Backbone as a printed PyTorch tensor [residue, N CA C, xyz], in Angstrom:
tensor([[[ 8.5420, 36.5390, 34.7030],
         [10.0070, 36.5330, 34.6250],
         [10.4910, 35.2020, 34.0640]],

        [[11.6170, 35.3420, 32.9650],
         [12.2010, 33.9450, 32.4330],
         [12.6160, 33.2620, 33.6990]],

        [[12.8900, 31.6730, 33.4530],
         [13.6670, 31.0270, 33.9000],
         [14.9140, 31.1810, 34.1970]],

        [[15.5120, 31.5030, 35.3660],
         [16.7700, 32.5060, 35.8250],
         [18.2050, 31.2400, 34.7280]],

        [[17.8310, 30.1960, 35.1330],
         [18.6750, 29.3110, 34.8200],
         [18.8970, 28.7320, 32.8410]],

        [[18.0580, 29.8550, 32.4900],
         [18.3140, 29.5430, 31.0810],
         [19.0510, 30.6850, 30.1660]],

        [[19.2260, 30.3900, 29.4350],
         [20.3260, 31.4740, 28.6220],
         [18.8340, 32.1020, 27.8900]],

        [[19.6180, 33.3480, 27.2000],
         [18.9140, 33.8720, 25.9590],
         [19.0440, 33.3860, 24.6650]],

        [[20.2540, 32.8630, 24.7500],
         [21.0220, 32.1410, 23.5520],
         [21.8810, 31.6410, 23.7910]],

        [[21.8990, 30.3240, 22.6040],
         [23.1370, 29.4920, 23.1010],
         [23.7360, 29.1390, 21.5900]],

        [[25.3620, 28.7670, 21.5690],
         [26.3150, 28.7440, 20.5250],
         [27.2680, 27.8940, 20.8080]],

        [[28.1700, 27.2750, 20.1520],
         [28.6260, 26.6230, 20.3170],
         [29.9140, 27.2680, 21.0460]],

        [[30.4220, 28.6380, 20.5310],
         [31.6330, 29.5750, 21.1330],
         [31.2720, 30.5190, 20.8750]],

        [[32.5430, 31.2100, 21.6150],
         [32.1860, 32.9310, 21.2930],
         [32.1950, 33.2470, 19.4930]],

        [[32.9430, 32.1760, 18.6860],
         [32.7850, 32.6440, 17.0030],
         [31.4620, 32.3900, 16.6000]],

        [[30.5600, 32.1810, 17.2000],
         [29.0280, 31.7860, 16.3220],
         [28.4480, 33.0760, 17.0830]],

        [[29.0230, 34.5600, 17.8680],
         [28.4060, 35.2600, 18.4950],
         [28.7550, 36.6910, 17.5330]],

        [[27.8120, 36.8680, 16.5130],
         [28.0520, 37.5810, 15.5330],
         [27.9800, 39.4460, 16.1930]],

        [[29.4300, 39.9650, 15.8870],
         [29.2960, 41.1590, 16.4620],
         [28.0750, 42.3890, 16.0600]],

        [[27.7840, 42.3540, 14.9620],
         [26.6860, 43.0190, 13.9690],
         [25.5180, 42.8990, 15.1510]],

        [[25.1970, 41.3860, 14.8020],
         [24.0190, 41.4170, 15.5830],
         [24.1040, 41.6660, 17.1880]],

        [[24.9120, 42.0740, 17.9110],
         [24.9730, 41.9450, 19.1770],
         [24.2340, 43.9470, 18.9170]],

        [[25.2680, 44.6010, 18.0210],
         [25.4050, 45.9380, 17.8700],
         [23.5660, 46.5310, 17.4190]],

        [[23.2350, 45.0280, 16.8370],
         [21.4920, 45.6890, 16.5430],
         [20.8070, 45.6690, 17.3160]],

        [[21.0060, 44.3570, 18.1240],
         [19.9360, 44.0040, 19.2970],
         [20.4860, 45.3080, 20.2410]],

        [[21.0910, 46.6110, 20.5650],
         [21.7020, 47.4280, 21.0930],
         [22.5400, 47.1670, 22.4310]],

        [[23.1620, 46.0340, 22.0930],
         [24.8310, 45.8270, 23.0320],
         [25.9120, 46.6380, 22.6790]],

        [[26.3140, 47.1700, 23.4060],
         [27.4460, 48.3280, 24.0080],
         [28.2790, 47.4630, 24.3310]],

        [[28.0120, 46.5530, 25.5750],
         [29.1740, 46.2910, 26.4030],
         [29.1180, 44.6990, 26.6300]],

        [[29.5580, 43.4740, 25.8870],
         [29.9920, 42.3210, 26.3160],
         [30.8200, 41.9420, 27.5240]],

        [[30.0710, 41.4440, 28.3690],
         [30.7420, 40.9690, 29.8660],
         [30.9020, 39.8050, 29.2390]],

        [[32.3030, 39.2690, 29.4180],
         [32.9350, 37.8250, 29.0910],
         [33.4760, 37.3950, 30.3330]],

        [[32.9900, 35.6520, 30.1900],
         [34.2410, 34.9640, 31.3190],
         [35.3140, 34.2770, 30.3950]],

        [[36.3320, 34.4500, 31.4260],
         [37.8640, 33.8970, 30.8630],
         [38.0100, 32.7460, 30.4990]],

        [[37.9820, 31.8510, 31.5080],
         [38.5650, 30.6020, 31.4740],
         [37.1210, 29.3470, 30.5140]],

        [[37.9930, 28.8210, 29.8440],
         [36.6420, 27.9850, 29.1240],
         [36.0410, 28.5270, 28.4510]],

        [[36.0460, 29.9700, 28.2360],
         [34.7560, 31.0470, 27.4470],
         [35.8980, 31.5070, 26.5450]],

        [[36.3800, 32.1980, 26.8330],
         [37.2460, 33.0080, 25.6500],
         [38.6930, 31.8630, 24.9880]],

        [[39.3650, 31.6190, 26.2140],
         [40.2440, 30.4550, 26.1570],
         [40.4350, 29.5650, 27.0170]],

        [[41.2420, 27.9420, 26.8650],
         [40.8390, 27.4050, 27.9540],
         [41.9700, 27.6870, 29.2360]],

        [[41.1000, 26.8170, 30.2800],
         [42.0690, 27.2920, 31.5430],
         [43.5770, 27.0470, 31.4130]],

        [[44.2340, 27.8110, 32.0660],
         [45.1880, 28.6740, 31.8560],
         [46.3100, 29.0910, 30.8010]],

        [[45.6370, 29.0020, 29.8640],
         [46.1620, 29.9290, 28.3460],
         [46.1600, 31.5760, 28.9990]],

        [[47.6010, 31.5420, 29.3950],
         [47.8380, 32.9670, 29.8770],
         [47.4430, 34.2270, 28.8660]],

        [[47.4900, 34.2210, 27.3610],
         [47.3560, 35.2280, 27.0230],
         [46.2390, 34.8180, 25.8580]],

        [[45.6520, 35.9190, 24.9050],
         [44.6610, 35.7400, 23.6990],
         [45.0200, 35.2400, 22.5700]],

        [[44.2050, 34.1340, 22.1690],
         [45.1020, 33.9520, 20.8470],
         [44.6580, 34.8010, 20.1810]],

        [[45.1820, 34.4980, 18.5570],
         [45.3190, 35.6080, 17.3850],
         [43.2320, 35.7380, 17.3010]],

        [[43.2570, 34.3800, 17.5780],
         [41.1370, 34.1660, 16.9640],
         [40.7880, 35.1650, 18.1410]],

        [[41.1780, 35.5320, 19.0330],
         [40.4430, 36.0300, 20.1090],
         [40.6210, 37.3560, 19.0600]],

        [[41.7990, 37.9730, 19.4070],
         [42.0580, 38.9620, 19.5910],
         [41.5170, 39.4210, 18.0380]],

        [[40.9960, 39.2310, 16.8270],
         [40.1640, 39.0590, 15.5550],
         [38.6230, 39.0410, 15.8150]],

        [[38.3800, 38.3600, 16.9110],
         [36.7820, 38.4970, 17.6990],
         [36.9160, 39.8770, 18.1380]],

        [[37.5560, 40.4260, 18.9980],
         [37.5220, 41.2520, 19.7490],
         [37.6360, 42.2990, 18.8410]],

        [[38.3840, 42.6000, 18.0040],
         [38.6040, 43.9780, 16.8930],
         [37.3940, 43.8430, 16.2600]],

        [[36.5270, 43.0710, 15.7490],
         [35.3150, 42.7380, 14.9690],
         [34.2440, 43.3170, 16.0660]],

        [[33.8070, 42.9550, 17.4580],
         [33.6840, 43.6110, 18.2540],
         [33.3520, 45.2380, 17.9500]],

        [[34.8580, 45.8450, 18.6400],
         [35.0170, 46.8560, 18.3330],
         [34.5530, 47.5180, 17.2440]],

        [[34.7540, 46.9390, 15.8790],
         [34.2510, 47.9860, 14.5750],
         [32.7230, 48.0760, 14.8180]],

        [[31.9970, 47.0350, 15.5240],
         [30.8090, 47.3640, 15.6600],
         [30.2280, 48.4560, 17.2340]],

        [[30.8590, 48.6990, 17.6970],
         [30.4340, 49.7440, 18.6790],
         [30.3290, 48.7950, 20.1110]],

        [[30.9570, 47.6240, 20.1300],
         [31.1910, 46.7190, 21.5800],
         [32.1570, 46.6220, 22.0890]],

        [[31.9690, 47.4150, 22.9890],
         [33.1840, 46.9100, 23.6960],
         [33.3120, 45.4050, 24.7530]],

        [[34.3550, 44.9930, 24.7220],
         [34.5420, 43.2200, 25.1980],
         [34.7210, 43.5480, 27.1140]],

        [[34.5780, 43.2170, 28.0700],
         [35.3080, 43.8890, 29.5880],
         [35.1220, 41.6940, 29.6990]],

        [[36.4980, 41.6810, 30.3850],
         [36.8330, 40.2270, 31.0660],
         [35.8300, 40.4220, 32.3300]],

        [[35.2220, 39.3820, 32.9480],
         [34.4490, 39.2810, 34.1530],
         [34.9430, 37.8650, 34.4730]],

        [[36.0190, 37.5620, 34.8540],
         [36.2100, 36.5720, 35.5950],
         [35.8500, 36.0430, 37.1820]],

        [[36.1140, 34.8280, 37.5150],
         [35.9350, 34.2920, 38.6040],
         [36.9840, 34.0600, 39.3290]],

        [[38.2600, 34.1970, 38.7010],
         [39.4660, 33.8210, 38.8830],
         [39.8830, 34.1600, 40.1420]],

        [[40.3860, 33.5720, 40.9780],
         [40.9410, 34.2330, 42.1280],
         [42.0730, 34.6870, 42.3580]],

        [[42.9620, 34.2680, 41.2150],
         [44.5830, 35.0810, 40.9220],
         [44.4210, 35.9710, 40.5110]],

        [[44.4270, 37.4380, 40.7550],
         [44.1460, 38.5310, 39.9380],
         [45.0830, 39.0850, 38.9220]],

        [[46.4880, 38.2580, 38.8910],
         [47.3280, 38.2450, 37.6110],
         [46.8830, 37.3580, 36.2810]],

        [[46.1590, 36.5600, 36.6840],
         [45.7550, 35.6820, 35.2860],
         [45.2080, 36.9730, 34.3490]],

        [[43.6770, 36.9140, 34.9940],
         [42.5050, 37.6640, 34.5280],
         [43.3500, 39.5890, 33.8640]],

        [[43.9140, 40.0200, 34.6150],
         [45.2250, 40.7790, 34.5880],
         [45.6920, 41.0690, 33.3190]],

        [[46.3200, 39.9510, 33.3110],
         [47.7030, 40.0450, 32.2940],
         [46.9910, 39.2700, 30.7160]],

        [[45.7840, 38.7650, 30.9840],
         [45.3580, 38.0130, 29.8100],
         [44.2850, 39.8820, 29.0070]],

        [[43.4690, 40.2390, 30.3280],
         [42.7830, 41.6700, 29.5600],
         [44.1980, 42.8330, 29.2300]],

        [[44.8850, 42.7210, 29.4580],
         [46.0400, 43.5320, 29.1550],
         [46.4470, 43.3170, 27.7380]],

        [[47.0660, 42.1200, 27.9580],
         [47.0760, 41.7150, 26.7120],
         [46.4170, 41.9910, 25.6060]],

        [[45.5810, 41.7430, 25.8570],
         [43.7740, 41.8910, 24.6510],
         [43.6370, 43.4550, 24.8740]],

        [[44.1590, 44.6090, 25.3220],
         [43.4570, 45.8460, 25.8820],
         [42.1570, 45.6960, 26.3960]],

        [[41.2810, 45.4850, 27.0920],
         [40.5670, 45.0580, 27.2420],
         [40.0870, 45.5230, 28.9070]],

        [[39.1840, 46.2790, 29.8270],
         [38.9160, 46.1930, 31.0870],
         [38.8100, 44.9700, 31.5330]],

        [[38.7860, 44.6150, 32.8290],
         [38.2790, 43.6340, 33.3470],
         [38.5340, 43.5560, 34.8450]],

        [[37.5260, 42.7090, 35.4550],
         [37.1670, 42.4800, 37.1360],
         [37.4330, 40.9640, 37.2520]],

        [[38.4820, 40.7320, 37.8400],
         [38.8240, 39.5330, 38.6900],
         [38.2410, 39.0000, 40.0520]],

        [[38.2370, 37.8310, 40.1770],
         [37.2110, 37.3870, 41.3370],
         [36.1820, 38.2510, 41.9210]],

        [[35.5220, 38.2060, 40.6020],
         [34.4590, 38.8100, 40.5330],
         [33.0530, 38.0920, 41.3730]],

        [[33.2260, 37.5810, 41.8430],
         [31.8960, 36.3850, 42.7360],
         [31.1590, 36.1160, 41.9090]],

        [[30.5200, 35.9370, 40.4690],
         [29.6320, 35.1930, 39.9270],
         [28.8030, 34.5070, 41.0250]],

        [[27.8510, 34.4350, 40.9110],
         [26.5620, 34.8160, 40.3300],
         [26.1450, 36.3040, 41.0830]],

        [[26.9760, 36.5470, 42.1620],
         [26.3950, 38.2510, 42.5040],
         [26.7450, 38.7350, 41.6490]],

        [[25.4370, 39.7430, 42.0280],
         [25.0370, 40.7920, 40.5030],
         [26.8360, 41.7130, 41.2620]],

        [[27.0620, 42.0730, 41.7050],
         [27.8460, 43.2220, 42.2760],
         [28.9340, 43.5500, 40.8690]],

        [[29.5250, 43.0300, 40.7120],
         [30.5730, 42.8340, 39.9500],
         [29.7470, 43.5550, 38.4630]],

        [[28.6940, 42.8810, 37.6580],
         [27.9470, 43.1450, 36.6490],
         [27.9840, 44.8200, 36.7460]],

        [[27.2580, 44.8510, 37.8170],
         [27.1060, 46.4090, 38.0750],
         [28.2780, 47.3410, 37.8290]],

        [[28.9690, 47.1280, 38.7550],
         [30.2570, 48.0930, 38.8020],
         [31.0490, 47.9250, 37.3120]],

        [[31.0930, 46.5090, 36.6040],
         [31.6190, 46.7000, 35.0490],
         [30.3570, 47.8380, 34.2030]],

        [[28.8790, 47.5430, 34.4210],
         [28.3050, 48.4710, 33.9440],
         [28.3270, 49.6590, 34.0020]],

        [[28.8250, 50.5170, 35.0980],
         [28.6790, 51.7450, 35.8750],
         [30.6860, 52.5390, 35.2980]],

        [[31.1510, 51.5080, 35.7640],
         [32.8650, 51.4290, 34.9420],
         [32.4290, 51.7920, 33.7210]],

        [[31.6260, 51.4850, 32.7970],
         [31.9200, 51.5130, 31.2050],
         [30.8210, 52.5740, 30.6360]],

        [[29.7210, 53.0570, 32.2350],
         [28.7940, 53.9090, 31.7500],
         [27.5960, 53.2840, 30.8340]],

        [[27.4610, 52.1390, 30.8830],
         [26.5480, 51.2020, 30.1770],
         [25.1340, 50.6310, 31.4350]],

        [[23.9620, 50.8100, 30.5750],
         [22.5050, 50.4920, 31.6170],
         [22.5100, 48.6320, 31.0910]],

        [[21.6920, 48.0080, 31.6310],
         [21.4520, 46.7820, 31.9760],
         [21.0390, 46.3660, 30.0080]],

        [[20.1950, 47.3340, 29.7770],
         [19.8240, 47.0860, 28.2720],
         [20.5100, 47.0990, 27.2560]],

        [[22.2580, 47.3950, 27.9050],
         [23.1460, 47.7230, 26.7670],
         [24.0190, 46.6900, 27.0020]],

        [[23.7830, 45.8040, 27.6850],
         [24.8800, 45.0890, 28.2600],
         [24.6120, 43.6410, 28.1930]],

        [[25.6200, 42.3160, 27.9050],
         [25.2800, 41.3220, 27.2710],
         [26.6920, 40.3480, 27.9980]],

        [[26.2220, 39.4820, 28.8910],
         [27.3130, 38.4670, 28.7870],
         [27.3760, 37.1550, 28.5690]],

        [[28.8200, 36.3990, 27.8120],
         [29.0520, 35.6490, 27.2910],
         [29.8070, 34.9370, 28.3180]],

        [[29.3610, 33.1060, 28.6440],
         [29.6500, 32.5480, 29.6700],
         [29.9650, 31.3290, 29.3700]],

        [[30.2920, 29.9010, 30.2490],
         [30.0010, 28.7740, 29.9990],
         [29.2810, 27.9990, 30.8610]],

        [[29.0440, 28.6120, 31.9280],
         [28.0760, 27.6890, 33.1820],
         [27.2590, 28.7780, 33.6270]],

        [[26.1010, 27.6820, 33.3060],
         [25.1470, 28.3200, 33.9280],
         [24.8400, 28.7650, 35.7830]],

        [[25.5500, 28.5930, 36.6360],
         [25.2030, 28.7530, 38.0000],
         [26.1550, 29.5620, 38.5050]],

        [[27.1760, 30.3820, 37.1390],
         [27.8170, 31.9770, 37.1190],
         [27.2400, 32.7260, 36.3600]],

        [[27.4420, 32.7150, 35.4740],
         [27.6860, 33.8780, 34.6070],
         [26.4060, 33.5050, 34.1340]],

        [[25.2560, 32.3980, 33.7910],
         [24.0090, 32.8090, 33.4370],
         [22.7440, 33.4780, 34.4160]],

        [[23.0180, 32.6310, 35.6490],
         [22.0340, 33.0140, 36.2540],
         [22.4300, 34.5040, 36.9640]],

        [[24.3700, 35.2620, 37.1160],
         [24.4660, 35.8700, 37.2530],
         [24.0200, 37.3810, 36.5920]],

        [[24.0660, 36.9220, 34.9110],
         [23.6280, 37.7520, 34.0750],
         [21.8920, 37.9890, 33.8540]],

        [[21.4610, 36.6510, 34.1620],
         [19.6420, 36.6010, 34.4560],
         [19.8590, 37.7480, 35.4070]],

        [[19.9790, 37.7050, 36.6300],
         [19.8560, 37.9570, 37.9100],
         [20.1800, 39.3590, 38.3010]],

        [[20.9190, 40.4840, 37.2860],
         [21.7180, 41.3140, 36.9650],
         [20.8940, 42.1660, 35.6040]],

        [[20.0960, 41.4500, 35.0120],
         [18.9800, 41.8690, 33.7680],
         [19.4160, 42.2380, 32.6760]],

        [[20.7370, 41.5210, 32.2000],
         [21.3550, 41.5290, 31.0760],
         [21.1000, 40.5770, 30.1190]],

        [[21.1730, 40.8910, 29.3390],
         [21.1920, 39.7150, 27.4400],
         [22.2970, 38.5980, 28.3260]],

        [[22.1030, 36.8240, 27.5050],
         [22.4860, 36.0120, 28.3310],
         [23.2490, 35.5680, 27.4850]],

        [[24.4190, 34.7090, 26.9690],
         [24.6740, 34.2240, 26.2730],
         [25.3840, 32.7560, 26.4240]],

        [[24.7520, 31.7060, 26.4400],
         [25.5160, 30.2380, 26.7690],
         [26.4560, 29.9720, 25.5660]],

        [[28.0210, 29.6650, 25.9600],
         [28.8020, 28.6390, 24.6450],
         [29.0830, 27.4770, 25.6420]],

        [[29.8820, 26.7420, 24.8420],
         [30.3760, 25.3600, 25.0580],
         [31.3090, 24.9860, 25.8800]],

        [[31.6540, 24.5470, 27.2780],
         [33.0360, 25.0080, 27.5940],
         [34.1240, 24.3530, 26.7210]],

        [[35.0460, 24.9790, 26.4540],
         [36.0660, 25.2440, 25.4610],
         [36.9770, 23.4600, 25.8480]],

        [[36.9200, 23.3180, 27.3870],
         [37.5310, 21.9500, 27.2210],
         [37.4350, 21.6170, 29.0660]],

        [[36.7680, 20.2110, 29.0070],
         [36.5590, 19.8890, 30.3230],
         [37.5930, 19.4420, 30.6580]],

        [[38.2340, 18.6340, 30.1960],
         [39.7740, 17.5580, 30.4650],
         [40.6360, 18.0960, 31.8580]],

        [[40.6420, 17.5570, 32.8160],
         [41.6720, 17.6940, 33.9760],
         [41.0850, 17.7300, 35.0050]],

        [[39.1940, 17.8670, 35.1750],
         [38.8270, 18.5200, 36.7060],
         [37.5430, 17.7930, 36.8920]],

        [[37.6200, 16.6220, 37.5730],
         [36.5120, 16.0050, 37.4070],
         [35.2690, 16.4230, 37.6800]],

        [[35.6510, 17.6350, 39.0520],
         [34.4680, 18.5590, 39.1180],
         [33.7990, 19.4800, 38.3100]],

        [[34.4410, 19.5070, 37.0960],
         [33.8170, 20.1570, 35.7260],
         [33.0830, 19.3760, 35.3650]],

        [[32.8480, 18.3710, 34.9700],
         [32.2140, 16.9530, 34.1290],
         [30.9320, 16.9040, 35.2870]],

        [[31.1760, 16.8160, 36.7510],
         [29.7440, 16.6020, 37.7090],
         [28.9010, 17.9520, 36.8990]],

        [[29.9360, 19.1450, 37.2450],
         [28.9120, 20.6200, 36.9110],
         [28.4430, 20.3910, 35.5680]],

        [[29.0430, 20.1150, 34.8740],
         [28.3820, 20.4600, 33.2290],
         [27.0230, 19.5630, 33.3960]],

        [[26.9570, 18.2090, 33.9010],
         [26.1210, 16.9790, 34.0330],
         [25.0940, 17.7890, 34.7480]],

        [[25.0660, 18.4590, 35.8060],
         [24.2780, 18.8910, 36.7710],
         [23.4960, 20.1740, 35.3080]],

        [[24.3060, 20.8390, 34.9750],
         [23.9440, 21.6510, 33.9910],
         [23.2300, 21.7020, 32.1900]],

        [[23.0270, 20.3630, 32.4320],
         [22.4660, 19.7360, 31.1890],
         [20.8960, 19.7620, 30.9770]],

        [[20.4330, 19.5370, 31.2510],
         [19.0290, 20.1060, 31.6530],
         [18.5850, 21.5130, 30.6480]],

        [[19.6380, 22.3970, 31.3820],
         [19.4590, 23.8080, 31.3680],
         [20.1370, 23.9460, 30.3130]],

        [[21.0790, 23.4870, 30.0010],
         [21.2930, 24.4840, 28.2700],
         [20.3740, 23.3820, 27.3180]],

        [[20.1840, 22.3810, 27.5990],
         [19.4270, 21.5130, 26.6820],
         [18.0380, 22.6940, 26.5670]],

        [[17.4020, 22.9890, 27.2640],
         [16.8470, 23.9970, 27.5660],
         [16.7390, 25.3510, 26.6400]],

        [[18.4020, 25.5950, 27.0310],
         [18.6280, 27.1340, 26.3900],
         [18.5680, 26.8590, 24.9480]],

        [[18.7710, 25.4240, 24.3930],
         [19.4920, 25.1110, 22.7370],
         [18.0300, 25.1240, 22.0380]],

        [[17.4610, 24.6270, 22.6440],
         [15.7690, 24.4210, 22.0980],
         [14.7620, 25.5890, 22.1460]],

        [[15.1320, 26.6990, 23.1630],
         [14.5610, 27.9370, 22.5590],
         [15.5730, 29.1760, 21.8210]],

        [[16.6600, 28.9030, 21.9790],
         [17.5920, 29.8330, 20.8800],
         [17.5410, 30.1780, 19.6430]],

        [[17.0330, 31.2370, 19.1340],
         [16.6730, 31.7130, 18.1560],
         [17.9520, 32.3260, 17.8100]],

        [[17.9790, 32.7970, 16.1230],
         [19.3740, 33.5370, 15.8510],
         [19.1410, 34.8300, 16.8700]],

        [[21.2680, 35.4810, 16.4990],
         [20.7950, 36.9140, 17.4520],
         [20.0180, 37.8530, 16.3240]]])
């Protein structure tokens, strides 16, 4: 078994996560986190680049579902609304629970299913842990939380890790 704590791949954002290839490697269903991953914390709605990812997406046979951590369930809410888009709010990252029920929600098996994160001790080891395609980006912007800057530090290791075996998708 891989290293729970390493990605499958790593990118700088969700734009270096080419929809084509998600659609060959046979992804159906992109589990995304919100905050830092798609946009940064609290950019209530998608910008235009998202919502251009997400239709690109779509023409290829993926569908996008939000998997947030959020504990306001209007953020996560009103931002997949926005985007049309499913999605599960305070979702507990790293339990698999959440993974599941978006999989089982969308009718998608573990082999069809792929999520896109920024920390590894949610959404990677959740998606390891859950037996989905992994995907590390960059967080979008640390600025305001000093406890972001300890985690990313604590988390360096591990995408240094993920960057050095990442092959294209």
């Amino acid at each position: 078994m891989a290293f729970p704590l390493t990605a499958h791949w790593a990118g700088r954002s969700i734009y270096d996560i080419d929809p084509a290839a998600l659609a060959r490697r046979g992804i159906r269903l992109l589990l995304a986190d919100l905050d830092n991953t798609l946009v940064p914390y609290g950019v209530p709605e998608p910008t235009e680049q998202v919502r251009e990812w997400t239709a690109a997406l779509e023409r290829h046979g993926v569908t996008l579902f939000v998997l947030s951590n959020n504990r306001h369930p209007e953020r996560p809410g009103r931002f997949s609304k926005a985007l049309g888009v499913p999605f599960i709010g305070h979702a507990g990252k790293p339990k698999t629970g959440s993974f599941y029920k978006a999989m089982e929600q969308m009718g998608r098996t573990a082999e069809e299913t792929a999520i896109v994160g920024d920390q590894i001790f949610t959404d990677i080891l959740g998606g390891r842990n859950a037996g989905v395609f992994t995907l590390l980006v960059e967080p979008i912007r640390l600025a305001g939380n000093p406890g972001r800057y300890l985690r990313y530090a604590v988390e360096w290791p591990f995408r240094a890790l993920t960057k050095r075996r990442t092959k294209p998708l």
